[in-house]
Amino acid sequence: QVQLVESGGGLVQAGGSLRLSCAASGRTFSNYFMGWFRQAPGKGREFVAAIHWSIDSTHYTDSVKGRFTVTRDNPKNTLYLQMNSLKPEDTAVYYCAAGRWIAAGTLRGVEYWGKGTLVTVSS
C-alpha cells in the first residue's frame, strides 16, 4: 500500500521558517516527480514545488521562488520543503504528491496524494 505522510506543519509568524517532510512508502518512486501542492481556505489546490526522485530537476511556482526549497533524501524515502520568509498568504494545507511529469508549470499525472499538513502564518 502506497503511503505519503506529511509532517511539520504548524503556526509561525510572518518572516519565520518551517520545514515540511513527506515520508513515502509502499513502492519505488525512481521514475516520479515528488512534489508539494497547497490549498488555502476557499481556494483551489495549487502547485508549489517538485523534484525528480532520480535526477537533478526541480520546479517551483513563481510565488515561492527564492523562499522555498524542495529536496529529497533517497535512502530515507523522504521529501522535504524548506519554507523561509513565510507570508500570511502562504497559509494553506500542504499536500505531498507523486506524479509523472511537469507541464505548464505544474506537476501532472499525479497518482498518489498525502492527506496534508496545515501551515498557518500569522501577520
PDB file of C-alpha atoms in Angstrom, residues 20-113:
ATOM      1  CA  LEU A  20       7.734  20.074   5.905  1.00  0.00           C
ATOM      2  CA  SER A  21       8.517  16.395   5.481  1.00  0.00           C
ATOM      3  CA  CYS A  22       6.822  13.708   3.414  1.00  0.00           C
ATOM      4  CA  ALA A  23       7.628  10.076   4.201  1.00  0.00           C
ATOM      5  CA  ALA A  24       6.990   7.855   1.169  1.00  0.00           C
ATOM      6  CA  SER A  25       6.461   4.112   1.343  1.00  0.00           C
ATOM      7  CA  GLY A  26       4.893   1.180  -0.468  1.00  0.00           C
ATOM      8  CA  ARG A  27       6.711   1.368  -3.800  1.00  0.00           C
ATOM      9  CA  THR A  28       9.755   2.796  -5.508  1.00  0.00           C
ATOM     10  CA  PHE A  29       9.421   6.302  -6.879  1.00  0.00           C
ATOM     11  CA  SER A  30      12.535   6.371  -9.065  1.00  0.00           C
ATOM     12  CA  ASN A  31      10.584   7.485 -12.154  1.00  0.00           C
ATOM     13  CA  TYR A  32       8.367  10.011 -10.401  1.00  0.00           C
ATOM     14  CA  PHE A  33       8.424  13.675  -9.644  1.00  0.00           C
ATOM     15  CA  MET A  34       7.697  14.208  -5.962  1.00  0.00           C
ATOM     16  CA  GLY A  35       6.027  17.473  -5.219  1.00  0.00           C
ATOM     17  CA  TRP A  36       4.074  19.786  -2.978  1.00  0.00           C
ATOM     18  CA  PHE A  37       0.708  21.383  -3.568  1.00  0.00           C
ATOM     19  CA  ARG A  38      -1.229  23.664  -1.267  1.00  0.00           C
ATOM     20  CA  GLN A  39      -4.844  24.672  -0.780  1.00  0.00           C
ATOM     21  CA  ALA A  40      -5.730  27.882   1.008  1.00  0.00           C
ATOM     22  CA  PRO A  41      -9.150  28.360   2.622  1.00  0.00           C
ATOM     23  CA  GLY A  42     -11.785  28.900  -0.057  1.00  0.00           C
ATOM     24  CA  LYS A  43      -9.340  28.379  -2.924  1.00  0.00           C
ATOM     25  CA  GLY A  44      -8.324  25.604  -5.277  1.00  0.00           C
ATOM     26  CA  ARG A  45      -5.306  23.397  -4.925  1.00  0.00           C
ATOM     27  CA  GLU A  46      -2.163  24.919  -6.440  1.00  0.00           C
ATOM     28  CA  PHE A  47       1.246  23.564  -7.329  1.00  0.00           C
ATOM     29  CA  VAL A  48       4.139  24.716  -5.142  1.00  0.00           C
ATOM     30  CA  ALA A  49       7.298  22.759  -5.975  1.00  0.00           C
ATOM     31  CA  ALA A  50       8.571  19.431  -7.266  1.00  0.00           C
ATOM     32  CA  ILE A  51      11.772  17.427  -7.605  1.00  0.00           C
ATOM     33  CA  HIS A  52      12.527  14.304  -9.591  1.00  0.00           C
ATOM     34  CA  TRP A  53      13.334  11.340  -7.430  1.00  0.00           C
ATOM     35  CA  SER A  54      16.332  10.253  -9.529  1.00  0.00           C
ATOM     36  CA  ILE A  55      17.691  13.229 -11.486  1.00  0.00           C
ATOM     37  CA  ASP A  56      18.603  16.785 -10.586  1.00  0.00           C
ATOM     38  CA  SER A  57      15.442  18.549 -11.671  1.00  0.00           C
ATOM     39  CA  THR A  58      13.464  20.987  -9.533  1.00  0.00           C
ATOM     40  CA  HIS A  59      10.488  23.197 -10.304  1.00  0.00           C
ATOM     41  CA  TYR A  60       8.756  25.986  -8.372  1.00  0.00           C
ATOM     42  CA  THR A  61       5.768  28.189  -8.749  1.00  0.00           C
ATOM     43  CA  ASP A  62       6.767  31.842  -9.127  1.00  0.00           C
ATOM     44  CA  SER A  63       5.349  32.978  -5.793  1.00  0.00           C
ATOM     45  CA  VAL A  64       7.743  30.784  -3.774  1.00  0.00           C
ATOM     46  CA  LYS A  65      10.935  31.065  -5.827  1.00  0.00           C
ATOM     47  CA  GLY A  66      13.808  32.255  -3.655  1.00  0.00           C
ATOM     48  CA  ARG A  67      11.908  31.434  -0.445  1.00  0.00           C
ATOM     49  CA  PHE A  68      11.102  27.703  -0.634  1.00  0.00           C
ATOM     50  CA  THR A  69      13.476  24.829  -1.387  1.00  0.00           C
ATOM     51  CA  VAL A  70      12.425  21.286  -2.248  1.00  0.00           C
ATOM     52  CA  THR A  71      14.860  18.462  -1.510  1.00  0.00           C
ATOM     53  CA  ARG A  72      14.811  14.695  -1.087  1.00  0.00           C
ATOM     54  CA  ASP A  73      16.672  12.101   0.948  1.00  0.00           C
ATOM     55  CA  ASN A  74      16.605   8.960  -1.165  1.00  0.00           C
ATOM     56  CA  PRO A  75      17.854   6.480   1.491  1.00  0.00           C
ATOM     57  CA  LYS A  76      15.159   7.750   3.860  1.00  0.00           C
ATOM     58  CA  ASN A  77      12.472   7.883   1.132  1.00  0.00           C
ATOM     59  CA  THR A  78      11.625  11.357   2.366  1.00  0.00           C
ATOM     60  CA  LEU A  79      10.755  14.586   0.597  1.00  0.00           C
ATOM     61  CA  TYR A  80      11.225  17.982   2.227  1.00  0.00           C
ATOM     62  CA  LEU A  81      10.022  21.517   1.699  1.00  0.00           C
ATOM     63  CA  GLN A  82      12.060  24.185   3.456  1.00  0.00           C
ATOM     64  CA  MET A  83       9.957  27.326   3.685  1.00  0.00           C
ATOM     65  CA  ASN A  84      11.648  30.608   4.609  1.00  0.00           C
ATOM     66  CA  SER A  85      10.412  34.195   4.760  1.00  0.00           C
ATOM     67  CA  LEU A  86       6.878  32.941   5.194  1.00  0.00           C
ATOM     68  CA  LYS A  87       3.979  35.266   4.419  1.00  0.00           C
ATOM     69  CA  PRO A  88       0.347  35.174   5.570  1.00  0.00           C
ATOM     70  CA  GLU A  89      -0.642  34.257   2.018  1.00  0.00           C
ATOM     71  CA  ASP A  90       1.341  31.018   2.388  1.00  0.00           C
ATOM     72  CA  THR A  91      -1.299  29.834   4.855  1.00  0.00           C
ATOM     73  CA  ALA A  92      -2.744  26.606   3.474  1.00  0.00           C
ATOM     74  CA  VAL A  93      -2.946  22.862   3.803  1.00  0.00           C
ATOM     75  CA  TYR A  94       0.166  21.477   2.132  1.00  0.00           C
ATOM     76  CA  TYR A  95      -0.084  18.162   0.309  1.00  0.00           C
ATOM     77  CA  CYS A  96       2.660  15.816  -0.804  1.00  0.00           C
ATOM     78  CA  ALA A  97       2.170  14.208  -4.225  1.00  0.00           C
ATOM     79  CA  ALA A  98       3.835  11.776  -6.611  1.00  0.00           C
ATOM     80  CA  GLY A  99       3.353  12.495 -10.289  1.00  0.00           C
ATOM     81  CA  ARG A 100       4.735  11.559 -13.663  1.00  0.00           C
ATOM     82  CA  TRP A 101       5.711  14.782 -15.448  1.00  0.00           C
ATOM     83  CA  ILE A 102       5.952  18.564 -15.334  1.00  0.00           C
ATOM     84  CA  ALA A 103       3.941  20.577 -17.866  1.00  0.00           C
ATOM     85  CA  ALA A 104       2.675  24.153 -17.983  1.00  0.00           C
ATOM     86  CA  GLY A 105       4.431  24.856 -14.707  1.00  0.00           C
ATOM     87  CA  THR A 106       2.763  22.177 -12.637  1.00  0.00           C
ATOM     88  CA  LEU A 107       3.112  18.532 -11.673  1.00  0.00           C
ATOM     89  CA  ARG A 108       0.933  16.323 -13.877  1.00  0.00           C
ATOM     90  CA  GLY A 109      -0.146  12.720 -13.813  1.00  0.00           C
ATOM     91  CA  VAL A 110      -0.432  12.682 -10.035  1.00  0.00           C
ATOM     92  CA  GLU A 111      -1.041   9.140  -8.902  1.00  0.00           C
ATOM     93  CA  TYR A 112      -0.609   9.450  -5.145  1.00  0.00           C
ATOM     94  CA  TRP A 113      -1.539  12.102  -2.578  1.00  0.00           C
TER      95      TRP A 113
END
